[in-house]
Amino acid sequence: MTNRFLAATGARYPIIQAPMGWIARSQLAHAVCAAGGLGIIETSSGETEACKAEILKMQALTDAPFGVNLPIRFLKDDAMLHFICGSGVKFVTTSAGSPAKFVGPLKQAGITVYHAVPTVDTAAKCVAAGIDGLIVEGSEGGGFKNPEEVSTLVLLQAIRRITDIPLIAAGGICDGKGMAAAFALGAEGVQMGTRFVSCAESPVHHNYKQAIIDAKETGTLVLNQKSTPCIRALKTQRTAAIHEAGLMPADTFARLQELYFGGDMEAAVGLAGQTAGLIDGIKTAKEIIDETVAEFHAIAARMGAMATAGDFG
């Protein structure tokens, strides 16, 4: 049986690094690619020229495949789309909006396109639009979320019922156990964000990484559920106050880079998923990927032995 994600991308392992704004640039993406995963360059920061430069830098740094994310709602114009279509990039994830107008130009340029979805209805629309695969984003993940929470465990099964295209599981996954669970539910790959934010090669401040490591499984909050955008972020004094108020103030993200790169955890909201409660140390991207793959295969072998023996232990 062929893994369709690996066949389409040329990556060694079916592990994608999530496209976190300002964070998912060449320093992190290159480390993930070098370890056999698929690094992704973000464009959600809105810094079009800087992101173009990061894509070109990746092409100079590695011959390994990598991808780019296009967050439709946050793109100022078609400049990044046109650039990607002529760049030689072969894999794109789209998110935050309908991919219908993007699928045609991207696929005409020979690019494989996966779209991030939080519901079955959205998945069905993307399949109808001709998308190549889906990134199934459960509510456990950090960052921008669907206010109607559905876990990855349920969402993967529900979407697999309506389509046979490749699925990537995102949200609640940071190791081989999560990866094995996702594959059991029909995924052909996993996307990890919080795990890579806290890795050695991540460009963020140590305080942010340490806050992830120190967080419990209850260490995140879903904010702004009655408005947009709805997000999941680490518990801090600031996020607790926003949660209590129910709505995010207009300046919530104004000082985000002071949190990311200056280490002031109260300057903005530190996006993170529930896997923060499972992460207990800073590791290199290679260590994370090697350990994830080894654990995945060990679990798969144990489960295969149980199936062969017809027992449950």
PDB file of C-alpha atoms in Angstrom, residues 99-220:
ATOM      1  CA  PRO A  99      -9.789  27.301  -1.723  1.00  0.00           C
ATOM      2  CA  ALA A 100     -12.035  27.230  -4.803  1.00  0.00           C
ATOM      3  CA  LYS A 101     -10.317  30.141  -6.614  1.00  0.00           C
ATOM      4  CA  PHE A 102      -6.840  28.917  -5.663  1.00  0.00           C
ATOM      5  CA  VAL A 103      -7.039  25.242  -6.596  1.00  0.00           C
ATOM      6  CA  GLY A 104      -7.090  25.816 -10.363  1.00  0.00           C
ATOM      7  CA  PRO A 105      -4.041  28.119 -10.677  1.00  0.00           C
ATOM      8  CA  LEU A 106      -2.015  26.061  -8.203  1.00  0.00           C
ATOM      9  CA  LYS A 107      -2.745  22.726  -9.840  1.00  0.00           C
ATOM     10  CA  GLN A 108      -2.097  24.191 -13.295  1.00  0.00           C
ATOM     11  CA  ALA A 109       1.356  25.075 -11.963  1.00  0.00           C
ATOM     12  CA  GLY A 110       1.889  21.413 -11.014  1.00  0.00           C
ATOM     13  CA  ILE A 111       1.379  21.998  -7.288  1.00  0.00           C
ATOM     14  CA  THR A 112      -0.302  19.537  -4.923  1.00  0.00           C
ATOM     15  CA  VAL A 113      -2.848  21.363  -2.741  1.00  0.00           C
ATOM     16  CA  TYR A 114      -4.174  20.351   0.681  1.00  0.00           C
ATOM     17  CA  HIS A 115      -6.724  22.493   2.528  1.00  0.00           C
ATOM     18  CA  ALA A 116      -7.170  22.745   6.304  1.00  0.00           C
ATOM     19  CA  VAL A 117     -10.724  21.992   7.442  1.00  0.00           C
ATOM     20  CA  PRO A 118     -12.498  22.052  10.842  1.00  0.00           C
ATOM     21  CA  THR A 119     -15.830  20.457   9.822  1.00  0.00           C
ATOM     22  CA  VAL A 120     -17.325  17.785   7.582  1.00  0.00           C
ATOM     23  CA  ASP A 121     -19.291  20.371   5.586  1.00  0.00           C
ATOM     24  CA  THR A 122     -16.142  22.341   4.802  1.00  0.00           C
ATOM     25  CA  ALA A 123     -14.355  19.140   3.816  1.00  0.00           C
ATOM     26  CA  ALA A 124     -17.148  18.230   1.384  1.00  0.00           C
ATOM     27  CA  LYS A 125     -16.948  21.662  -0.280  1.00  0.00           C
ATOM     28  CA  CYS A 126     -13.174  21.337  -0.662  1.00  0.00           C
ATOM     29  CA  VAL A 127     -13.489  17.897  -2.219  1.00  0.00           C
ATOM     30  CA  ALA A 128     -16.016  19.322  -4.688  1.00  0.00           C
ATOM     31  CA  ALA A 129     -13.555  22.119  -5.503  1.00  0.00           C
ATOM     32  CA  GLY A 130     -10.943  19.537  -6.553  1.00  0.00           C
ATOM     33  CA  ILE A 131      -8.559  19.697  -3.586  1.00  0.00           C
ATOM     34  CA  ASP A 132      -5.873  16.962  -3.511  1.00  0.00           C
ATOM     35  CA  GLY A 133      -5.995  16.311   0.230  1.00  0.00           C
ATOM     36  CA  LEU A 134      -7.249  17.664   3.532  1.00  0.00           C
ATOM     37  CA  ILE A 135      -5.606  18.725   6.767  1.00  0.00           C
ATOM     38  CA  VAL A 136      -8.172  17.756   9.372  1.00  0.00           C
ATOM     39  CA  GLU A 137      -7.864  20.261  12.230  1.00  0.00           C
ATOM     40  CA  GLY A 138      -9.393  19.169  15.520  1.00  0.00           C
ATOM     41  CA  SER A 139     -10.157  21.527  18.370  1.00  0.00           C
ATOM     42  CA  GLU A 140      -7.161  20.341  20.417  1.00  0.00           C
ATOM     43  CA  GLY A 141      -4.776  22.309  18.225  1.00  0.00           C
ATOM     44  CA  GLY A 142      -3.448  25.773  18.908  1.00  0.00           C
ATOM     45  CA  GLY A 143      -4.109  28.943  16.952  1.00  0.00           C
ATOM     46  CA  PHE A 144      -7.231  29.785  14.957  1.00  0.00           C
ATOM     47  CA  LYS A 145     -10.095  27.391  15.669  1.00  0.00           C
ATOM     48  CA  ASN A 146     -13.698  26.658  14.806  1.00  0.00           C
ATOM     49  CA  PRO A 147     -15.790  27.925  17.760  1.00  0.00           C
ATOM     50  CA  GLU A 148     -17.897  24.757  17.498  1.00  0.00           C
ATOM     51  CA  GLU A 149     -15.295  22.398  18.925  1.00  0.00           C
ATOM     52  CA  VAL A 150     -14.856  18.929  17.410  1.00  0.00           C
ATOM     53  CA  SER A 151     -11.931  16.746  18.450  1.00  0.00           C
ATOM     54  CA  THR A 152      -9.489  15.261  15.952  1.00  0.00           C
ATOM     55  CA  LEU A 153     -10.601  11.812  17.122  1.00  0.00           C
ATOM     56  CA  VAL A 154     -14.161  12.428  15.932  1.00  0.00           C
ATOM     57  CA  LEU A 155     -13.437  14.721  12.975  1.00  0.00           C
ATOM     58  CA  LEU A 156     -11.057  12.298  11.244  1.00  0.00           C
ATOM     59  CA  GLN A 157     -13.608   9.510  11.342  1.00  0.00           C
ATOM     60  CA  ALA A 158     -16.446  11.752  10.193  1.00  0.00           C
ATOM     61  CA  ILE A 159     -14.496  13.143   7.229  1.00  0.00           C
ATOM     62  CA  ARG A 160     -13.150   9.738   6.225  1.00  0.00           C
ATOM     63  CA  ARG A 161     -16.771   8.588   5.897  1.00  0.00           C
ATOM     64  CA  ILE A 162     -17.429  11.076   3.087  1.00  0.00           C
ATOM     65  CA  THR A 163     -14.187  10.978   1.103  1.00  0.00           C
ATOM     66  CA  ASP A 164     -11.256   8.755   0.210  1.00  0.00           C
ATOM     67  CA  ILE A 165      -8.750  11.538  -0.530  1.00  0.00           C
ATOM     68  CA  PRO A 166      -5.593  11.749   1.641  1.00  0.00           C
ATOM     69  CA  LEU A 167      -6.101  13.126   5.147  1.00  0.00           C
ATOM     70  CA  ILE A 168      -3.516  14.728   7.425  1.00  0.00           C
ATOM     71  CA  ALA A 169      -4.422  14.807  11.126  1.00  0.00           C
ATOM     72  CA  ALA A 170      -3.758  18.045  13.018  1.00  0.00           C
ATOM     73  CA  GLY A 171      -4.494  18.928  16.629  1.00  0.00           C
ATOM     74  CA  GLY A 172      -3.564  16.880  19.679  1.00  0.00           C
ATOM     75  CA  ILE A 173      -0.562  15.156  18.088  1.00  0.00           C
ATOM     76  CA  CYS A 174       3.029  15.525  19.266  1.00  0.00           C
ATOM     77  CA  ASP A 175       4.484  12.001  19.218  1.00  0.00           C
ATOM     78  CA  GLY A 176       4.252   8.488  17.795  1.00  0.00           C
ATOM     79  CA  LYS A 177       1.277   7.566  19.945  1.00  0.00           C
ATOM     80  CA  GLY A 178      -0.778  10.379  18.463  1.00  0.00           C
ATOM     81  CA  MET A 179       0.470   9.541  14.994  1.00  0.00           C
ATOM     82  CA  ALA A 180      -0.505   5.866  15.365  1.00  0.00           C
ATOM     83  CA  ALA A 181      -3.966   6.850  16.609  1.00  0.00           C
ATOM     84  CA  ALA A 182      -4.416   9.188  13.646  1.00  0.00           C
ATOM     85  CA  PHE A 183      -3.405   6.500  11.144  1.00  0.00           C
ATOM     86  CA  ALA A 184      -5.824   4.051  12.779  1.00  0.00           C
ATOM     87  CA  LEU A 185      -8.580   6.561  12.050  1.00  0.00           C
ATOM     88  CA  GLY A 186      -7.689   6.955   8.379  1.00  0.00           C
ATOM     89  CA  ALA A 187      -4.940   9.594   8.262  1.00  0.00           C
ATOM     90  CA  GLU A 188      -1.894   9.263   6.011  1.00  0.00           C
ATOM     91  CA  GLY A 189       0.141  11.883   7.832  1.00  0.00           C
ATOM     92  CA  VAL A 190       0.179  14.226  10.801  1.00  0.00           C
ATOM     93  CA  GLN A 191       0.783  17.935  11.269  1.00  0.00           C
ATOM     94  CA  MET A 192       2.428  19.187  14.462  1.00  0.00           C
ATOM     95  CA  GLY A 193       2.581  22.813  15.557  1.00  0.00           C
ATOM     96  CA  THR A 194       3.078  23.169  19.307  1.00  0.00           C
ATOM     97  CA  ARG A 195       5.708  20.405  19.337  1.00  0.00           C
ATOM     98  CA  PHE A 196       7.801  22.246  16.743  1.00  0.00           C
ATOM     99  CA  VAL A 197       7.241  25.698  18.294  1.00  0.00           C
ATOM    100  CA  SER A 198       9.016  24.342  21.370  1.00  0.00           C
ATOM    101  CA  CYS A 199      11.850  22.577  19.524  1.00  0.00           C
ATOM    102  CA  ALA A 200      15.497  23.632  19.640  1.00  0.00           C
ATOM    103  CA  GLU A 201      15.491  25.164  16.153  1.00  0.00           C
ATOM    104  CA  SER A 202      12.327  27.173  16.673  1.00  0.00           C
ATOM    105  CA  PRO A 203      13.144  30.909  16.521  1.00  0.00           C
ATOM    106  CA  VAL A 204      10.868  31.859  19.429  1.00  0.00           C
ATOM    107  CA  HIS A 205      12.111  33.109  22.804  1.00  0.00           C
ATOM    108  CA  HIS A 206      13.000  30.552  25.473  1.00  0.00           C
ATOM    109  CA  ASN A 207      10.206  31.916  27.700  1.00  0.00           C
ATOM    110  CA  TYR A 208       7.616  30.846  25.143  1.00  0.00           C
ATOM    111  CA  LYS A 209       9.137  27.379  24.827  1.00  0.00           C
ATOM    112  CA  GLN A 210       9.325  27.051  28.601  1.00  0.00           C
ATOM    113  CA  ALA A 211       5.690  28.105  28.982  1.00  0.00           C
ATOM    114  CA  ILE A 212       4.701  25.244  26.668  1.00  0.00           C
ATOM    115  CA  ILE A 213       6.846  22.789  28.606  1.00  0.00           C
ATOM    116  CA  ASP A 214       5.429  23.963  31.944  1.00  0.00           C
ATOM    117  CA  ALA A 215       1.791  23.816  30.795  1.00  0.00           C
ATOM    118  CA  LYS A 216      -0.546  21.083  32.005  1.00  0.00           C
ATOM    119  CA  GLU A 217      -3.093  19.321  29.815  1.00  0.00           C
ATOM    120  CA  THR A 218      -5.509  22.025  31.012  1.00  0.00           C
ATOM    121  CA  GLY A 219      -2.990  24.763  30.276  1.00  0.00           C
ATOM    122  CA  THR A 220      -4.754  26.342  27.286  1.00  0.00           C
TER     123      THR A 220
END
